[in-house]
PDB file of C-alpha atoms and ligand atoms in Angstrom:
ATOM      1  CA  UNK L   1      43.989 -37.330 -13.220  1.00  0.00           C
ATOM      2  CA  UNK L   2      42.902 -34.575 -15.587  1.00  0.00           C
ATOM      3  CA  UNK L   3      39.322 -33.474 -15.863  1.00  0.00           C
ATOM      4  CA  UNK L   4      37.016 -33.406 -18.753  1.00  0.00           C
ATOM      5  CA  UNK L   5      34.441 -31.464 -19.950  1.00  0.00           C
ATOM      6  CA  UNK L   6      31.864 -31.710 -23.135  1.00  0.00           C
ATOM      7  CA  UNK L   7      29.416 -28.944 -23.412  1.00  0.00           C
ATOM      8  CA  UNK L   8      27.054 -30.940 -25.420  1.00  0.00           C
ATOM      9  CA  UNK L   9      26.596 -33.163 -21.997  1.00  0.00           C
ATOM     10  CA  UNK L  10      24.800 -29.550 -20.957  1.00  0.00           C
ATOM     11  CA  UNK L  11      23.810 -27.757 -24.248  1.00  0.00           C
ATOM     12  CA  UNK L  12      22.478 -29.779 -27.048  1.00  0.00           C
ATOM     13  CA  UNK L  13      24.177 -28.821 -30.141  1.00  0.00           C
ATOM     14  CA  UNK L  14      27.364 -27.263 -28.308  1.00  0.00           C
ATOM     15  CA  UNK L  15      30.553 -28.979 -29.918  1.00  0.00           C
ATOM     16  CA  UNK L  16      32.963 -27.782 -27.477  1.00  0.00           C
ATOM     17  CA  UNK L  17      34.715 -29.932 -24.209  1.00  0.00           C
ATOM     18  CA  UNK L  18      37.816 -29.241 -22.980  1.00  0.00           C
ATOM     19  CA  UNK L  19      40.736 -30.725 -20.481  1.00  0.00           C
ATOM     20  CA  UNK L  20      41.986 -29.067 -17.930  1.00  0.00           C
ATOM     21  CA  UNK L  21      44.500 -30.350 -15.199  1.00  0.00           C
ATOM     22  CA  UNK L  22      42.566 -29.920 -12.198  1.00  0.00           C
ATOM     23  CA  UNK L  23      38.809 -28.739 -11.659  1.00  0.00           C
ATOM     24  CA  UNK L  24      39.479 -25.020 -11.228  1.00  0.00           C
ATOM     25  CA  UNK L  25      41.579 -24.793 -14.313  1.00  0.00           C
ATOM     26  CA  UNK L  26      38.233 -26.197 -15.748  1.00  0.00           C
ATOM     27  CA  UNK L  27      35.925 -24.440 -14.282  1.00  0.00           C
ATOM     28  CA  UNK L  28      38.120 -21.236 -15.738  1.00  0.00           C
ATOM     29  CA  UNK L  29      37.893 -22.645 -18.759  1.00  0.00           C
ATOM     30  CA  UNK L  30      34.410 -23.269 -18.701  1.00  0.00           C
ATOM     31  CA  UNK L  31      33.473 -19.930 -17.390  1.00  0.00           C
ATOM     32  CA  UNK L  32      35.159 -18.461 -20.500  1.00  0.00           C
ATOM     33  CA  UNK L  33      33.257 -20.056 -23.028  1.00  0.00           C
ATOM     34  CA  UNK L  34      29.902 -19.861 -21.115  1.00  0.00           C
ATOM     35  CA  UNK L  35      30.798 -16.093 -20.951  1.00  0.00           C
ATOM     36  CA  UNK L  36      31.727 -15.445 -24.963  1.00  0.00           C
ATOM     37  CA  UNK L  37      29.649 -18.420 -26.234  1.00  0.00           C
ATOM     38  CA  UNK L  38      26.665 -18.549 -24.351  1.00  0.00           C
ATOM     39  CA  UNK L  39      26.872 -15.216 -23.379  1.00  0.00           C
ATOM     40  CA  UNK L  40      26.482 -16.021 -19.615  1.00  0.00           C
ATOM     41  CA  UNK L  41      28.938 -13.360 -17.682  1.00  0.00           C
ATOM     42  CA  UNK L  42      27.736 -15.454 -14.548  1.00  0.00           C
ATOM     43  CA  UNK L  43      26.634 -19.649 -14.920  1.00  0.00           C
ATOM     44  CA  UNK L  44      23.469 -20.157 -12.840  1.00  0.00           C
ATOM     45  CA  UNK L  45      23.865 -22.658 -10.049  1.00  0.00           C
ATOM     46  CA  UNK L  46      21.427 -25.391 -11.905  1.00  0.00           C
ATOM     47  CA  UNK L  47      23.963 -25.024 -15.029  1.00  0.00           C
ATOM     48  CA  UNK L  48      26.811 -25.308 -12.518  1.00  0.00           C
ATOM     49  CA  UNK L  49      25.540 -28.605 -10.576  1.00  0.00           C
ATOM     50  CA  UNK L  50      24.641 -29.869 -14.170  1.00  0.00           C
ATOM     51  CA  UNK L  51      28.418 -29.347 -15.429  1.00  0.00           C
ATOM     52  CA  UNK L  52      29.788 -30.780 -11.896  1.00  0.00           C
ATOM     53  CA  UNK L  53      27.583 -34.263 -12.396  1.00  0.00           C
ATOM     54  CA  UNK L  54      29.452 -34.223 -16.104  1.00  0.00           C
ATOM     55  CA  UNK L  55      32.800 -33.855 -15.203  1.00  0.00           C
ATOM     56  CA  UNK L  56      35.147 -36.838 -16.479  1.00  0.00           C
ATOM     57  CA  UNK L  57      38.054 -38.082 -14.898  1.00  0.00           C
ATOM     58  CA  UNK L  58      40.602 -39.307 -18.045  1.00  0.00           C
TER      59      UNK L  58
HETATM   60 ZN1  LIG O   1      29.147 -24.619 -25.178  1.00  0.00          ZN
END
């Protein structure tokens, strides 16, 4: 099962999701646009838990 992601499930207005093959390809993924999008070099732990409870299984 591959894993998927929408940002706008944590940031209103975000456009972005993404599918990744596993959940730490994800979570690299995610990291990387957290870091150049929303300019967070590190994603707090509530954003974290928040983008954990909105992973999708597709
Ligand atoms: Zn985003």
């Amino acid at each position: 099962m591959a894993k998927k992601f929408a940002c706008s499930d944590v940031v209103s207005g975000c456009s972005w999701s993404t599918i990744a093959k596993d959940e730490s390809d994800l979570f690299h993924k995610i990291s990387e646009h957290a870091k150049h999008v929303h300019k967070m070099d590190t994603i707090p732990d509530e954003i974290l838990t928040k983008v954990k409870s909105k992973i999708q299984e597709v």
